[in-house]
Coordinates of C-alpha atoms in Angstrom, one line a residue:
Chain W
M1 CA -113.1 89.1 181.0
R2 CA -115.4 92.1 180.4
E3 CA -114.4 95.7 180.8
D4 CA -116.1 95.7 184.2
G5 CA -113.6 93.2 185.4
A6 CA -116.1 90.5 186.3
E7 CA -114.2 87.3 187.1
T8 CA -115.3 83.7 187.0
P9 CA -114.0 80.4 188.4
E10 CA -113.2 79.3 184.9
L11 CA -111.1 82.4 184.3
L12 CA -109.2 81.9 187.5
E13 CA -108.4 78.4 186.5
R14 CA -107.1 79.5 183.1
L15 CA -105.1 82.3 184.7
R16 CA -103.5 79.8 187.1
A17 CA -102.7 77.5 184.2
G18 CA -100.8 80.4 182.5
D19 CA -103.3 81.0 179.7
A20 CA -102.2 84.1 177.8
R21 CA -105.7 84.9 176.6
A22 CA -107.0 84.8 180.1
F23 CA -104.3 87.1 181.3
E24 CA -105.0 89.5 178.5
A25 CA -108.7 89.5 179.6
L26 CA -107.5 90.3 183.1
V27 CA -105.5 93.3 181.9
V28 CA -108.4 94.5 179.7
G29 CA -110.8 94.2 182.5
H30 CA -108.8 96.0 185.2
Q31 CA -106.5 98.3 183.2
H32 CA -108.5 101.5 183.9
R33 CA -108.9 100.8 187.6
V34 CA -105.3 100.1 188.2
F35 CA -104.1 103.0 186.0
G36 CA -106.6 105.3 187.7
L37 CA -105.4 104.5 191.1
A38 CA -101.8 105.0 190.2
L39 CA -102.6 108.3 188.5
R40 CA -104.6 109.7 191.5
M41 CA -101.7 108.7 193.8
L42 CA -98.8 109.8 191.6
N43 CA -100.2 112.7 189.5
D44 CA -98.0 111.8 186.6
A45 CA -99.4 109.9 183.6
A46 CA -96.1 108.3 182.5
E47 CA -95.3 107.2 186.1
A48 CA -98.8 105.9 186.5
E49 CA -98.5 103.8 183.4
E50 CA -95.2 102.4 184.6
I51 CA -96.7 101.4 187.9
A52 CA -99.8 100.0 186.3
Q53 CA -97.7 97.9 183.9
E54 CA -95.6 96.7 186.8
T55 CA -98.7 95.8 188.7
F56 CA -99.9 93.4 186.0
L57 CA -96.5 91.9 185.5
R58 CA -96.1 91.1 189.2
A59 CA -99.6 89.6 189.1
H60 CA -98.6 87.6 186.1
R61 CA -95.6 86.2 187.9
S62 CA -97.7 85.3 191.0
L63 CA -100.9 84.1 189.4
A64 CA -100.1 80.5 190.1
E65 CA -99.9 81.3 193.8
F66 CA -103.2 83.3 193.9
R67 CA -105.3 81.5 196.4
G68 CA -108.6 83.1 195.3
D69 CA -109.7 84.0 198.8
A70 CA -110.0 87.6 197.7
K71 CA -111.3 89.1 194.5
L72 CA -108.8 89.6 191.7
S73 CA -109.5 93.3 191.7
T74 CA -108.7 93.5 195.4
W75 CA -105.5 91.6 194.8
L76 CA -104.5 93.9 191.9
Y77 CA -105.4 97.0 194.1
A78 CA -103.2 95.6 196.8
I79 CA -100.2 95.3 194.4
A80 CA -100.8 98.7 192.8
S81 CA -101.2 100.4 196.2
R82 CA -98.0 99.0 197.5
L83 CA -96.1 100.0 194.4
C84 CA -97.5 103.5 194.5
L85 CA -96.7 104.0 198.2
N86 CA -93.2 102.6 197.6
R87 CA -92.7 105.0 194.6
L88 CA -94.0 107.9 196.7
A89 CA -91.5 107.1 199.4
S90 CA -88.7 106.9 196.9
S91 CA -86.5 110.1 196.9
D92 CA -85.8 110.1 193.2
R93 CA -89.3 110.1 191.8
R94 CA -90.2 112.6 189.2
V95 CA -92.1 115.7 190.1
A96 CA -95.7 115.8 189.0
R97 CA -96.4 117.8 185.9
P98 CA -99.0 120.6 186.0
G99 CA -100.7 119.3 182.8
D100 CA -101.8 116.1 184.5
E101 CA -104.2 118.1 186.5
M102 CA -106.6 118.0 183.6
L103 CA -106.7 114.3 183.8
L104 CA -109.1 114.8 186.7
R105 CA -112.6 115.3 185.4
V106 CA -115.7 116.1 187.3
A107 CA -118.9 114.8 185.8
D108 CA -121.3 117.7 185.1
E109 CA -124.1 117.7 182.7
R110 CA -124.4 121.4 182.5
Q111 CA -122.9 123.3 179.5
G112 CA -121.6 126.8 178.7
P113 CA -118.4 128.7 179.1
D114 CA -119.1 129.9 182.6
V115 CA -119.8 126.3 183.7
E116 CA -116.7 125.1 182.0
A117 CA -114.6 127.7 183.7
E118 CA -116.2 126.9 187.0
R119 CA -115.7 123.2 186.4
G120 CA -112.0 123.8 185.5
E121 CA -111.5 125.7 188.7
L122 CA -113.3 123.0 190.7
E123 CA -111.2 120.3 189.1
A124 CA -108.0 122.1 189.8
A125 CA -109.0 122.7 193.4
L126 CA -110.0 119.1 193.9
H127 CA -106.8 117.9 192.4
R128 CA -104.7 120.1 194.6
A129 CA -106.7 119.1 197.6
I130 CA -106.3 115.4 197.0
A131 CA -102.6 115.7 196.1
E132 CA -101.9 117.6 199.3
L133 CA -103.3 114.9 201.5
P134 CA -100.8 112.8 203.4
E135 CA -100.2 109.6 201.3
E136 CA -101.7 107.2 203.9
R137 CA -104.9 109.2 204.0
R138 CA -104.9 109.9 200.2
I139 CA -104.9 106.3 199.3
V140 CA -107.7 105.4 201.6
V141 CA -110.0 108.2 200.3
V142 CA -109.1 107.4 196.7
L143 CA -110.0 103.7 197.2
R144 CA -113.2 104.6 199.0
D145 CA -114.6 107.6 197.3
L146 CA -113.1 107.4 193.8
H147 CA -113.0 103.6 193.4
G148 CA -115.9 102.6 195.7
L149 CA -114.2 99.9 197.7
A150 CA -115.8 98.8 201.0
Y151 CA -114.0 99.4 204.3
D152 CA -113.1 95.8 204.7
E153 CA -111.7 95.7 201.1
I154 CA -109.6 98.7 201.8
A155 CA -108.4 97.1 205.0
R156 CA -107.4 94.0 203.0
V157 CA -105.8 96.0 200.2
L158 CA -103.7 98.1 202.5
D159 CA -103.3 95.4 205.2
L160 CA -104.7 97.7 207.9
E161 CA -107.1 97.3 210.8
L162 CA -110.6 98.4 210.0
G163 CA -110.4 101.1 212.7
T164 CA -107.4 102.5 211.0
V165 CA -109.2 102.7 207.7
R166 CA -112.1 104.5 209.3
S167 CA -109.9 106.9 211.1
R168 CA -107.8 107.7 208.0
L169 CA -110.8 108.1 205.8
H170 CA -112.5 110.4 208.3
R171 CA -109.3 112.6 208.5
A172 CA -108.9 112.7 204.8
R173 CA -112.6 113.7 204.2
M174 CA -112.3 116.4 206.9
D175 CA -109.1 117.7 205.3
L176 CA -110.8 117.9 201.9
K177 CA -113.8 119.6 203.3
E178 CA -111.6 122.3 204.7
K179 CA -109.8 122.7 201.4
M180 CA -112.9 122.7 199.3
E181 CA -114.7 125.1 201.6
R182 CA -115.6 127.7 198.9
F183 CA -117.2 125.2 196.6
L184 CA -119.5 123.8 199.4
P185 CA -123.1 125.0 200.0
Chain O
M1 CA -122.6 113.2 223.1
T2 CA -120.5 116.3 222.4
C3 CA -120.2 118.0 219.0
H4 CA -116.6 116.7 218.9
D5 CA -117.7 113.1 219.4
A6 CA -120.4 113.6 216.7
H7 CA -117.9 115.0 214.2
E8 CA -115.7 112.0 214.7
R9 CA -118.5 109.7 213.6
L10 CA -119.9 111.7 210.7
S11 CA -117.8 110.0 208.1
D12 CA -119.0 106.6 209.3
L13 CA -122.5 107.8 209.4
L14 CA -122.4 108.9 205.8
D15 CA -121.2 105.4 204.8
D16 CA -123.7 103.6 207.0
A17 CA -120.8 102.1 208.8
L18 CA -121.9 102.7 212.4
E19 CA -123.6 100.1 214.5
P20 CA -127.3 100.8 214.8
D21 CA -127.0 101.9 218.5
A22 CA -124.1 104.2 217.7
A23 CA -125.9 105.6 214.7
A24 CA -129.0 106.3 216.8
V25 CA -126.9 108.3 219.3
V26 CA -125.3 110.4 216.6
E27 CA -128.6 111.1 214.9
A28 CA -130.2 112.2 218.2
H29 CA -127.4 114.7 218.6
L30 CA -127.8 115.9 215.1
A31 CA -131.5 116.4 215.6
E32 CA -130.6 118.9 218.4
C33 CA -127.5 120.6 216.9
A34 CA -127.8 122.7 213.8
E35 CA -124.0 123.3 213.6
C36 CA -123.3 119.5 213.5
R37 CA -126.1 119.1 210.9
R38 CA -124.4 121.7 208.8
E39 CA -121.1 120.0 209.2
L40 CA -122.7 116.7 208.1
E41 CA -124.1 118.3 204.9
R42 CA -120.8 119.9 204.1
L43 CA -119.0 116.6 204.5
R44 CA -121.7 114.9 202.4
A45 CA -121.1 117.6 199.7
T46 CA -117.4 117.0 199.8
V47 CA -117.8 113.3 199.3
G48 CA -120.3 114.0 196.5
L49 CA -117.6 116.1 194.7
L50 CA -115.1 113.2 195.0
Q51 CA -117.6 110.7 193.7
R52 CA -118.3 112.9 190.7
V53 CA -114.7 112.8 189.6
E54 CA -114.5 111.0 186.3
A55 CA -112.4 107.9 186.3
P56 CA -109.3 108.2 184.0
R57 CA -108.8 105.6 181.4
A58 CA -105.5 103.8 180.7
P59 CA -103.7 105.1 177.6
A60 CA -104.2 103.5 174.2
G61 CA -102.0 100.5 173.6
F62 CA -101.6 99.8 177.3
V63 CA -102.8 96.2 177.1
D64 CA -100.4 95.5 174.2
R65 CA -97.5 96.9 176.1
V66 CA -98.3 94.8 179.1
M67 CA -98.7 91.7 177.0
D68 CA -95.4 92.4 175.2
R69 CA -93.6 92.5 178.5
A70 CA -95.4 89.5 179.9
Y71 CA -94.9 87.3 176.9
P72 CA -91.8 88.6 175.1
S73 CA -91.3 87.3 171.6
P74 CA -88.3 85.0 170.9
W75 CA -85.3 86.7 169.4
Y76 CA -85.7 85.2 165.9
R77 CA -89.3 86.5 165.7
R78 CA -88.2 90.0 166.8
L79 CA -85.4 89.9 164.2
G80 CA -87.9 88.8 161.6
A81 CA -90.2 91.6 162.5
W82 CA -87.4 94.1 162.4
L83 CA -86.3 92.9 159.0
F84 CA -89.6 92.4 157.2
V85 CA -92.5 93.9 159.0
P86 CA -91.8 97.7 158.9
V87 CA -92.4 97.8 155.1
S88 CA -94.3 101.1 155.8
V89 CA -91.0 102.5 156.9
K90 CA -88.7 100.9 154.4
L91 CA -90.6 101.7 151.2
P92 CA -90.6 105.5 151.8
V93 CA -86.9 105.4 152.6
E94 CA -86.1 103.4 149.5
A95 CA -88.3 105.7 147.3
A96 CA -86.6 108.7 148.8
A97 CA -83.2 107.2 148.0
V98 CA -84.2 106.6 144.4
V99 CA -85.4 110.2 144.0
L100 CA -82.2 111.5 145.6
I101 CA -80.0 109.6 143.3
A102 CA -82.0 110.6 140.3
G103 CA -81.9 114.2 141.4
L104 CA -78.1 114.0 141.9
A105 CA -77.6 112.5 138.4
I106 CA -79.6 115.3 136.8
F107 CA -77.7 117.9 138.7
L108 CA -74.4 116.5 137.6
W109 CA -75.6 116.2 134.1
E110 CA -76.7 119.8 134.0
R111 CA -73.5 121.1 135.7
T112 CA -71.0 119.0 133.7
P113 CA -70.8 120.0 130.0
E114 CA -68.2 117.3 129.4
L115 CA -70.6 114.6 130.4
R116 CA -73.3 116.0 128.0
E117 CA -70.7 116.2 125.3
A118 CA -69.5 112.7 125.8
A119 CA -73.1 111.4 125.8
R120 CA -73.7 113.2 122.5
M121 CA -70.6 111.7 121.0
E122 CA -71.6 108.2 122.1
R123 CA -75.0 108.5 120.6
S124 CA -73.8 109.9 117.3
A125 CA -70.7 107.7 116.9
P126 CA -72.3 104.7 115.1
A127 CA -74.1 107.0 112.7
S128 CA -72.0 108.1 109.7
S129 CA -73.7 110.8 107.8
P130 CA -72.1 113.5 105.7
S131 CA -74.0 116.3 107.3
A132 CA -73.3 119.9 106.4
P133 CA -70.5 121.6 108.2
A134 CA -71.3 124.1 111.0
A135 CA -74.9 123.0 111.1
P136 CA -76.0 123.6 114.7
S137 CA -78.8 121.1 114.4
A138 CA -76.5 118.3 113.4
P139 CA -73.7 118.2 115.9
A140 CA -72.8 114.6 115.3
P141 CA -69.3 114.4 113.9
T142 CA -68.7 111.7 111.3
I143 CA -65.7 109.7 110.2
A144 CA -65.3 108.6 106.7
P145 CA -65.6 104.8 106.7
E146 CA -62.4 104.4 104.8
A147 CA -60.4 106.6 107.1
E148 CA -61.8 104.9 110.2
R149 CA -61.0 101.5 108.9
K150 CA -57.5 102.6 108.0
R151 CA -57.0 104.0 111.5
Q152 CA -58.2 100.8 113.1
D153 CA -55.9 98.8 110.9
E154 CA -53.0 100.9 111.9
S155 CA -53.8 100.5 115.6
Q156 CA -54.1 96.8 115.3
R157 CA -50.8 96.5 113.6
G158 CA -49.2 98.4 116.5
Q159 CA -47.7 101.0 114.2
F160 CA -48.5 103.7 116.8
S161 CA -47.5 103.6 120.4
A162 CA -48.5 106.1 123.0
V163 CA -45.7 108.5 123.8
P164 CA -45.6 111.5 126.1
R165 CA -47.2 114.5 124.5
A166 CA -44.8 117.2 123.4
S167 CA -44.7 120.1 125.8
S168 CA -44.9 122.6 122.9
T169 CA -48.5 121.5 122.2
A170 CA -49.5 122.8 125.7
L171 CA -52.6 120.6 125.7
P172 CA -54.9 120.8 128.7
A173 CA -54.7 117.7 130.8
R174 CA -57.2 114.9 130.2
R175 CA -58.7 116.5 127.1
P176 CA -61.2 114.2 125.6
S177 CA -60.6 112.7 122.1
F178 CA -63.1 113.4 119.4
P179 CA -63.7 111.3 116.2
A180 CA -62.3 113.3 113.3
S181 CA -64.7 114.6 110.7
V182 CA -61.7 115.2 108.4
E183 CA -58.8 112.9 108.3
G184 CA -55.8 113.4 106.0
H185 CA -52.2 112.7 105.2
L186 CA -49.6 115.4 105.2
T187 CA -46.6 114.1 103.3
V188 CA -43.4 116.1 104.1
S189 CA -39.7 115.7 103.7
D190 CA -38.9 116.5 107.3
R191 CA -41.4 115.1 109.8
A192 CA -39.9 116.8 112.8
A193 CA -39.9 120.2 111.2
A194 CA -43.4 119.7 109.9
D195 CA -44.5 118.6 113.4
R196 CA -43.2 121.8 114.8
S197 CA -44.8 123.9 112.1
L198 CA -48.1 122.1 112.7
A199 CA -47.9 123.0 116.4
D200 CA -47.3 126.6 115.5
L201 CA -50.2 126.6 113.1
I202 CA -52.5 125.1 115.6
S203 CA -51.5 127.7 118.1
R204 CA -51.9 130.5 115.6
V205 CA -55.5 129.6 114.6
G206 CA -56.5 129.0 118.3
G207 CA -56.8 125.3 117.9
S208 CA -55.7 122.5 120.3
E209 CA -54.3 119.0 120.2
S210 CA -56.5 116.4 121.7
R211 CA -54.3 113.4 121.1
R212 CA -51.0 112.5 119.6
R213 CA -49.5 109.2 118.6
Q214 CA -46.0 108.7 117.5
G215 CA -45.4 105.8 115.0
A216 CA -42.4 104.5 113.2
T217 CA -43.6 105.9 109.8
A218 CA -46.0 108.6 110.8
T219 CA -47.1 110.9 113.6
V220 CA -50.8 111.1 114.1
V221 CA -52.2 114.3 115.6
E222 CA -55.8 114.8 116.5
I223 CA -56.7 118.4 116.5
L224 CA -59.7 120.6 117.2
I225 CA -59.8 123.7 115.0
P226 CA -62.2 126.6 115.6
E227 CA -64.8 126.6 112.9
A228 CA -64.1 130.2 112.0
R229 CA -60.4 129.5 111.3
Y230 CA -60.8 126.1 109.6
D231 CA -60.3 127.4 106.1
E232 CA -57.2 129.3 107.1
F233 CA -55.9 126.2 108.9
I234 CA -56.4 124.0 105.8
R235 CA -54.7 126.6 103.5
S236 CA -51.7 126.8 105.9
L237 CA -51.6 123.0 106.2
Q238 CA -51.3 122.7 102.4
A239 CA -48.3 125.0 102.6
L240 CA -46.5 122.6 104.9
G241 CA -46.5 119.7 102.5
S242 CA -48.7 117.5 100.3
W243 CA -52.1 117.4 102.0
S244 CA -54.8 114.8 101.0
A245 CA -57.9 114.5 103.1
E246 CA -61.1 112.5 103.3
G247 CA -64.4 113.3 104.9
Q248 CA -66.4 116.5 105.4
P249 CA -65.8 119.0 108.2
T250 CA -68.4 118.6 110.9
T251 CA -68.7 121.1 113.7
L252 CA -68.8 120.1 117.3
P253 CA -71.1 122.3 119.4
L254 CA -68.4 123.5 121.7
D255 CA -67.7 127.1 122.7
P256 CA -66.5 128.2 120.3
P257 CA -67.6 125.6 117.7
Q258 CA -64.8 123.3 116.8
I259 CA -64.0 121.0 113.8
P260 CA -62.1 117.8 114.6
V261 CA -59.3 117.0 112.2
T262 CA -56.8 114.1 112.3
V263 CA -53.5 114.7 110.5
H264 CA -51.1 111.9 109.7
I265 CA -47.6 113.4 109.2
Q266 CA -45.5 111.1 107.1

């Protein structure tokens, strides 16, 4: 499997047959997406890796039962999202470390110290704004605006009605707009 | 449509997620409401910021860690890896141990004069050269071949047996024995009296007994005499009885320099 996570019927067959090489290709192809989702949700790199590993291990145990009526990426997002929300609901989870803020990066082609300082401030504000969202809104906006999933995919990943996805996404975006007020035109 | 209704649909409008009819109603409102247009642009900018966030990458080695957990190696392979694979760890540890032991040996060698002395004696023992007495550059003591052979013969015949050292000699404990450079026979009429006189003489010249053997016909005393008092010791020894000696005095590089002498009192 390529880094972009493209999947083929042949790959699915090999995965169902327990082919270790095929599973490795699956991990290589989806590692950044799964880890990225966990990091955005948990704000802790170690915890995010733990959840990302667990996502792939659960997928590995269930591959024989994967029906193939959804994309593998959607299936992995569903496992990862559930694990993240469960972890966030857990009372004994670790507190996010401030250093992890810098894992958020905003693409900007401009250069220079002023721009860097501005970008750092923007990153920090964006990080805080996303982290302060209620979890059920945060995961929807992360899947939609950071990972680019369609509404129906998000509904499938989170097992929600389409209307609920729209509503939560709208609320999340409006919250972020309020919090990012000073960076907006 | 009110501004509130329009606001509720702006997010869907941005994503082209509204039905065409609903989208047309919202766009008609926007065409008339500057405030809602501004709100739409601010929401679009917010989404633009989110979409510019760079995606984080999984840490290095992530795939290997997942594969290790998904396909754990059998115990014998893990044991083999533990025993043999980490050569990069084992080699430096072993090299460090060798260096440490070598360093410790050198440290002990430097700090223990007895060890150095014993090593010198071992090196020089096989050589039998009549070197000049008190020559600092020739510390190896020698034994006259004849005297050495005689001493060995006596030992083999069992003429001498180890006995407790007389307290009057006041020897330091565990003093090492040195091969004599001079070995001689002191023939006396009264061995016991001569033995006592010898002890006094040794004490007077600042020498020391290093070993004593008591035999049926002779008492053998190995002595270290300070080089500076050697001549005086020999003169006094001749006064105790009939003294006949073999070998040349050789100085041991001790502090002060000493000459080993073996006296057979008979």
